[in-house]
PDB file of C-alpha atoms in Angstrom:
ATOM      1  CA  UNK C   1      78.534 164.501  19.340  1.00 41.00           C
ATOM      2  CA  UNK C   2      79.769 164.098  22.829  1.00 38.00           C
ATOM      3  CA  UNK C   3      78.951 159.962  24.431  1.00 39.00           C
ATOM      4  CA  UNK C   4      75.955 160.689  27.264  1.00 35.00           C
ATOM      5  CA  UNK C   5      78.804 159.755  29.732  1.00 37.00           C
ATOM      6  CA  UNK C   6      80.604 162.905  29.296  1.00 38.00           C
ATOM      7  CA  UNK C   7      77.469 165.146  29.668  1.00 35.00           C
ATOM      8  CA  UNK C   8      76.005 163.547  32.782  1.00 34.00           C
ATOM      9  CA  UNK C   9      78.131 163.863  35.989  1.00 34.00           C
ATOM     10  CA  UNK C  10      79.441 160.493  37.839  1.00 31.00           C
ATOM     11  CA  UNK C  11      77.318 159.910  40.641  1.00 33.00           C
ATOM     12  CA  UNK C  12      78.952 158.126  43.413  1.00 37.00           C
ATOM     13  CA  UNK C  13      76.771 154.064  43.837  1.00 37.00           C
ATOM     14  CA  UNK C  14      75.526 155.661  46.952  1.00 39.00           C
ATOM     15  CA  UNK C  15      74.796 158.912  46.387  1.00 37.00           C
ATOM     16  CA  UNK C  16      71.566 158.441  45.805  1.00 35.00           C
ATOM     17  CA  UNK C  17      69.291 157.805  48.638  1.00 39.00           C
ATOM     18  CA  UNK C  18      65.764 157.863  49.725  1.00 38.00           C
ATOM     19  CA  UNK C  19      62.864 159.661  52.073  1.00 38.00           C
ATOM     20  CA  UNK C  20      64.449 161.261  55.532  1.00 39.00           C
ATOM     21  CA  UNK C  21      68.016 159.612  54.991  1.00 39.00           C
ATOM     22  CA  UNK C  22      68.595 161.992  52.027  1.00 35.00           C
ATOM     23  CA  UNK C  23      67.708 165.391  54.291  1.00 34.00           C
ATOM     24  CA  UNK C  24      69.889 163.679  56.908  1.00 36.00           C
ATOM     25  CA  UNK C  25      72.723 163.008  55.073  1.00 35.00           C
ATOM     26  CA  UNK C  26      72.965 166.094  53.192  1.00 32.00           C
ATOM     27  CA  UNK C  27      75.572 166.468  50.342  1.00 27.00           C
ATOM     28  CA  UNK C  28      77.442 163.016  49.920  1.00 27.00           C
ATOM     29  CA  UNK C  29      81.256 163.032  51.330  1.00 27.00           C
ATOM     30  CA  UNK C  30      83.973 160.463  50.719  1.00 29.00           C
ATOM     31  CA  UNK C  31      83.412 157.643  53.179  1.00 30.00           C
ATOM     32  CA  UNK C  32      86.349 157.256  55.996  1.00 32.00           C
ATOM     33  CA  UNK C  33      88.574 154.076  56.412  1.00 38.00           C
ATOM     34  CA  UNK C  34      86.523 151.237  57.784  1.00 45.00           C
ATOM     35  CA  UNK C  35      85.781 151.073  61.078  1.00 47.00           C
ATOM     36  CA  UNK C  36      87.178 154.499  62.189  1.00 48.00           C
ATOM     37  CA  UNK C  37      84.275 155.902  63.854  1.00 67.00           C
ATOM     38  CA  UNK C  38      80.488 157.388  63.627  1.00 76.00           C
ATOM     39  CA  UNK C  39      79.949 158.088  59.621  1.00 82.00           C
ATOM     40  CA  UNK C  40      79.534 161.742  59.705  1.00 73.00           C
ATOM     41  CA  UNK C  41      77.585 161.498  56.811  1.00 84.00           C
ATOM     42  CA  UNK C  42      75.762 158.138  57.690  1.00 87.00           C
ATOM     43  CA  UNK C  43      77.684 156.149  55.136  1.00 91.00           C
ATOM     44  CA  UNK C  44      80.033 153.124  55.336  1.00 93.00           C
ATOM     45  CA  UNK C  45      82.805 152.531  53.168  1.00 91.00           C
ATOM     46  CA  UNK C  46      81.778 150.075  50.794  1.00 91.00           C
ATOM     47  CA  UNK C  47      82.687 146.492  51.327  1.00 90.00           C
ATOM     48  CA  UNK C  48      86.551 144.347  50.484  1.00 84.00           C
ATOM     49  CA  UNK C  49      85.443 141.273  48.123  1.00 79.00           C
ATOM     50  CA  UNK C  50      85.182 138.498  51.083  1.00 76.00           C
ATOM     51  CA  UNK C  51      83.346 138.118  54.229  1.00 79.00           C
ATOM     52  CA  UNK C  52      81.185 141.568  54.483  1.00 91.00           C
ATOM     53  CA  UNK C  53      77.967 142.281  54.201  1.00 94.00           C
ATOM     54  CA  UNK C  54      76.411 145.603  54.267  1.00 96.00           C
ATOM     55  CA  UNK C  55      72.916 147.647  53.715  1.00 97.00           C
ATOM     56  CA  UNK C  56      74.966 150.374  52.020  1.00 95.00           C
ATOM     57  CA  UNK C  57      77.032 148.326  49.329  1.00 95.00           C
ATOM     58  CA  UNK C  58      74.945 147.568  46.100  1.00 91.00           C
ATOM     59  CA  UNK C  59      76.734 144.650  45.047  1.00 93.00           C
ATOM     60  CA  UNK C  60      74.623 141.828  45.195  1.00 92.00           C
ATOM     61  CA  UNK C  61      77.545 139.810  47.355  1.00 90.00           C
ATOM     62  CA  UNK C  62      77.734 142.340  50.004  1.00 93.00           C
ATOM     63  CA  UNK C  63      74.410 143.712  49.768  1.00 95.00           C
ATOM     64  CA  UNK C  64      71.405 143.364  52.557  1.00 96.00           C
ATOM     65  CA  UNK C  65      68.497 145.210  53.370  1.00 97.00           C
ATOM     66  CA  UNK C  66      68.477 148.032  55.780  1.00 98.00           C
ATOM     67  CA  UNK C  67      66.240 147.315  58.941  1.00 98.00           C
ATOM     68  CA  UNK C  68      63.356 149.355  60.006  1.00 98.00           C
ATOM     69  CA  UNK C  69      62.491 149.771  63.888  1.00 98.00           C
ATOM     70  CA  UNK C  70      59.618 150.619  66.114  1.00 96.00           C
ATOM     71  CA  UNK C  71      59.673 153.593  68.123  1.00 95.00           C
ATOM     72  CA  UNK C  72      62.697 156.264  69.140  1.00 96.00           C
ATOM     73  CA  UNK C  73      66.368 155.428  67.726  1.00 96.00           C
ATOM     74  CA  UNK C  74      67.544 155.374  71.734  1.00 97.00           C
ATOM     75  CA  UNK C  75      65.698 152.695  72.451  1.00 97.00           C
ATOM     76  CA  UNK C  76      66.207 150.802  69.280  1.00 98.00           C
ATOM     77  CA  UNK C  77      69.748 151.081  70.209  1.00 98.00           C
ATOM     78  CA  UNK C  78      69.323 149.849  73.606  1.00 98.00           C
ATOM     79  CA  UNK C  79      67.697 147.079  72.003  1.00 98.00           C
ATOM     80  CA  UNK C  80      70.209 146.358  69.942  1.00 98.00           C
ATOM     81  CA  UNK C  81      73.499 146.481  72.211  1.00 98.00           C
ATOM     82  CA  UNK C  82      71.456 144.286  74.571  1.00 98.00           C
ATOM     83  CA  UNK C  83      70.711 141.107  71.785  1.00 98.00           C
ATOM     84  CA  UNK C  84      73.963 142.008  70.725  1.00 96.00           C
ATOM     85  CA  UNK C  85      76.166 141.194  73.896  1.00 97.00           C
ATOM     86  CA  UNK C  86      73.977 138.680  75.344  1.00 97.00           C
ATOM     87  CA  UNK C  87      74.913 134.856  75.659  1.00 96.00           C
ATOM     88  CA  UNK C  88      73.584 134.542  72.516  1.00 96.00           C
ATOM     89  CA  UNK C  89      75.487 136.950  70.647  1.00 96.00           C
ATOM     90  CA  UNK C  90      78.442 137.043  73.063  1.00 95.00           C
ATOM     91  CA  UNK C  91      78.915 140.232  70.903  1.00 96.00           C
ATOM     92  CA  UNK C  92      81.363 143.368  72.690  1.00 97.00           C
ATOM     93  CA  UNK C  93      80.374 147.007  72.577  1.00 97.00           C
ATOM     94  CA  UNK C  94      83.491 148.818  70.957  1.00 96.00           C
ATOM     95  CA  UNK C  95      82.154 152.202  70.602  1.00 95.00           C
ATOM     96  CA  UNK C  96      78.598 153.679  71.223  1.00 95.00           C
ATOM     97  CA  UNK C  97      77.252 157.372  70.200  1.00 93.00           C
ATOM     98  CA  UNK C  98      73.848 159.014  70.074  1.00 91.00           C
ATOM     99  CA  UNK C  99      72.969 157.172  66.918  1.00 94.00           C
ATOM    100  CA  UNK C 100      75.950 154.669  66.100  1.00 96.00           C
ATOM    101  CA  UNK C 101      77.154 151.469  67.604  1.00 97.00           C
ATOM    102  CA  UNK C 102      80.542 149.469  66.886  1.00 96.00           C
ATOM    103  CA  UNK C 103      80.940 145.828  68.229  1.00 97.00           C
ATOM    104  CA  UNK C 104      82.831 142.883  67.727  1.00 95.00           C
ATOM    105  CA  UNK C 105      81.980 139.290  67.877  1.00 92.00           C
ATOM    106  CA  UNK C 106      84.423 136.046  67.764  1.00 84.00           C
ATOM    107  CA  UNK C 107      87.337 137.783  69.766  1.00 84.00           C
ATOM    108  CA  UNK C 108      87.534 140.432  67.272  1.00 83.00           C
ATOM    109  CA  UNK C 109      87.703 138.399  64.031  1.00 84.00           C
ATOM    110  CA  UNK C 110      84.178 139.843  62.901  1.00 91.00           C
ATOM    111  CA  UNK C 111      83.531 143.701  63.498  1.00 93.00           C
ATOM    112  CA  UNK C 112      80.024 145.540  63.115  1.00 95.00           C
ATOM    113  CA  UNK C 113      78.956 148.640  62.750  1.00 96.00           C
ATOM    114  CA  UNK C 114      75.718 149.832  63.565  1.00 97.00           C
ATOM    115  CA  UNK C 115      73.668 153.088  62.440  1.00 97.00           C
ATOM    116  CA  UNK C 116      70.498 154.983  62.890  1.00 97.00           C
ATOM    117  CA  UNK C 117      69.474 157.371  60.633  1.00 95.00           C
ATOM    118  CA  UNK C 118      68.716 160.763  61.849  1.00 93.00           C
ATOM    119  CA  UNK C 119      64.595 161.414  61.539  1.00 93.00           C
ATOM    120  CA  UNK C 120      63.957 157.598  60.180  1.00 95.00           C
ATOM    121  CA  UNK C 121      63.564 154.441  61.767  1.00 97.00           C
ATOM    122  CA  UNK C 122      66.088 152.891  59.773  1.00 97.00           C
ATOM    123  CA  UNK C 123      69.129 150.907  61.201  1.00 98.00           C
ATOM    124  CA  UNK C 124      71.781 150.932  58.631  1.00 97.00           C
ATOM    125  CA  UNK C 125      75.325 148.339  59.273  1.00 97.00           C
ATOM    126  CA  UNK C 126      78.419 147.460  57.633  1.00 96.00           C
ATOM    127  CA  UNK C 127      79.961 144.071  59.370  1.00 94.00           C
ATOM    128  CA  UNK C 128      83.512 142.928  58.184  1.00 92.00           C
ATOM    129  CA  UNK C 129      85.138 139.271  58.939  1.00 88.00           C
ATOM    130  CA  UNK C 130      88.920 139.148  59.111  1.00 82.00           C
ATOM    131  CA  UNK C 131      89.517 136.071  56.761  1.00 76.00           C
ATOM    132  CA  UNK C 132      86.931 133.551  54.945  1.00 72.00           C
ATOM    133  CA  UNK C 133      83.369 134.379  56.427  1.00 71.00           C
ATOM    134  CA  UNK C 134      81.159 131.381  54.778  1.00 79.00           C
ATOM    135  CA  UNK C 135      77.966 133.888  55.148  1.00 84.00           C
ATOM    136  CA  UNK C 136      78.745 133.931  59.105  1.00 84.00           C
ATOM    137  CA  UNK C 137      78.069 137.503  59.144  1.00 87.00           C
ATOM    138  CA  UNK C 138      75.444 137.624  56.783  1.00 92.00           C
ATOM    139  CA  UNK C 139      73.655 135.086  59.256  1.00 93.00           C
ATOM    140  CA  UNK C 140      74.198 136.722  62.775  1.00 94.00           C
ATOM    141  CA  UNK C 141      73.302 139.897  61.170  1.00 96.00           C
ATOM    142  CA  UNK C 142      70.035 138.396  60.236  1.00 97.00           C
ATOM    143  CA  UNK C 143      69.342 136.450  63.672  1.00 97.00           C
ATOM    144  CA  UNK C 144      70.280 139.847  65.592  1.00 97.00           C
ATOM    145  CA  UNK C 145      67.818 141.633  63.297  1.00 98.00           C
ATOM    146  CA  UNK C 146      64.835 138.717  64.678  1.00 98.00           C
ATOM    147  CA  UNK C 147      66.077 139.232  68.454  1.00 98.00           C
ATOM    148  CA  UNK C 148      65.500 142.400  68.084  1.00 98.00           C
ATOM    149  CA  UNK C 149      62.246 142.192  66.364  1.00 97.00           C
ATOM    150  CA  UNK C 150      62.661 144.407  63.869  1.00 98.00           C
ATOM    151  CA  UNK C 151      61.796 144.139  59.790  1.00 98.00           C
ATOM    152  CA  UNK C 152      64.093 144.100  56.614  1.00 97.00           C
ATOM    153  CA  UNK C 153      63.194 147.134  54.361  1.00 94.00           C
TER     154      UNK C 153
END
């Protein structure tokens, strides 16, 4: 008798997904390097052990909830990249498309990336820290999230 491991197929952590983000996504590619640009499929490379934090990556040390918006995706993202490079933030627009957002915060030493889901108001974001991160980006992820005035999922 073959082990039930050998008659089900591996399923990739993040292949499975829920509601409009699974029709959006369609069939589930291998993610790019980090940070390359827009996630053609909508999915971020999962997290290196230290300093990230990301609504994509199930381990519990990496892992937050996605954030759900009011309204259309362009002006969530306006609302976004405007908390985001305020005094507050003192965040830097790296890259911006119709539904993606890079920036950088600290001179570069932290990077985030930014998505909204295609026919969802879901923001979905992957932010790295060069070095030890002490929950720094855990914690500006979660007072951008407030400025913005958006909820977890």
């Amino acid at each position: 008798m073959l082990p039930l491991a050998a008659l089900v197929p591996s399923i990739a952590r993040r292949a499975i997904c829920t509601g409009a983000a699974c029709a959006a996504a369609g069939a589930v590619s291998q993610a790019s390097s980090a940070f390359a640009a827009a996630p053609p499929d909508g999915l971020f490379p999962d997290c290196a052990p230290n300093g990230c934090v990301s609504s994509q990556d199930d381990r519990p040390a990496a892992w937050d909830n996605p954030w759900e918006y009011d309204g259309d995706a362009a002006s969530a993202q306006t609302r976004l990249v405007a908390a985001l490079t305020s005094a507050k933030f003192g965040g830097r627009v790296l890259e911006r498309a119709k539904r993606y957002v890079r920036a950088d915060f600290d001179g570069g030493a932290d990077v985030a990336e930014f998505y909204f889901t295609p026919n969802d108001d879901t923001v979905q974001f992957r932010a790295e820290r060069q070095g030890a991160d002490f929950g720094a980006n855990r914690a500006r992820l979660e007072k951008l999230r407030i400025a913005c005035g958006w909820e977890k999922l």
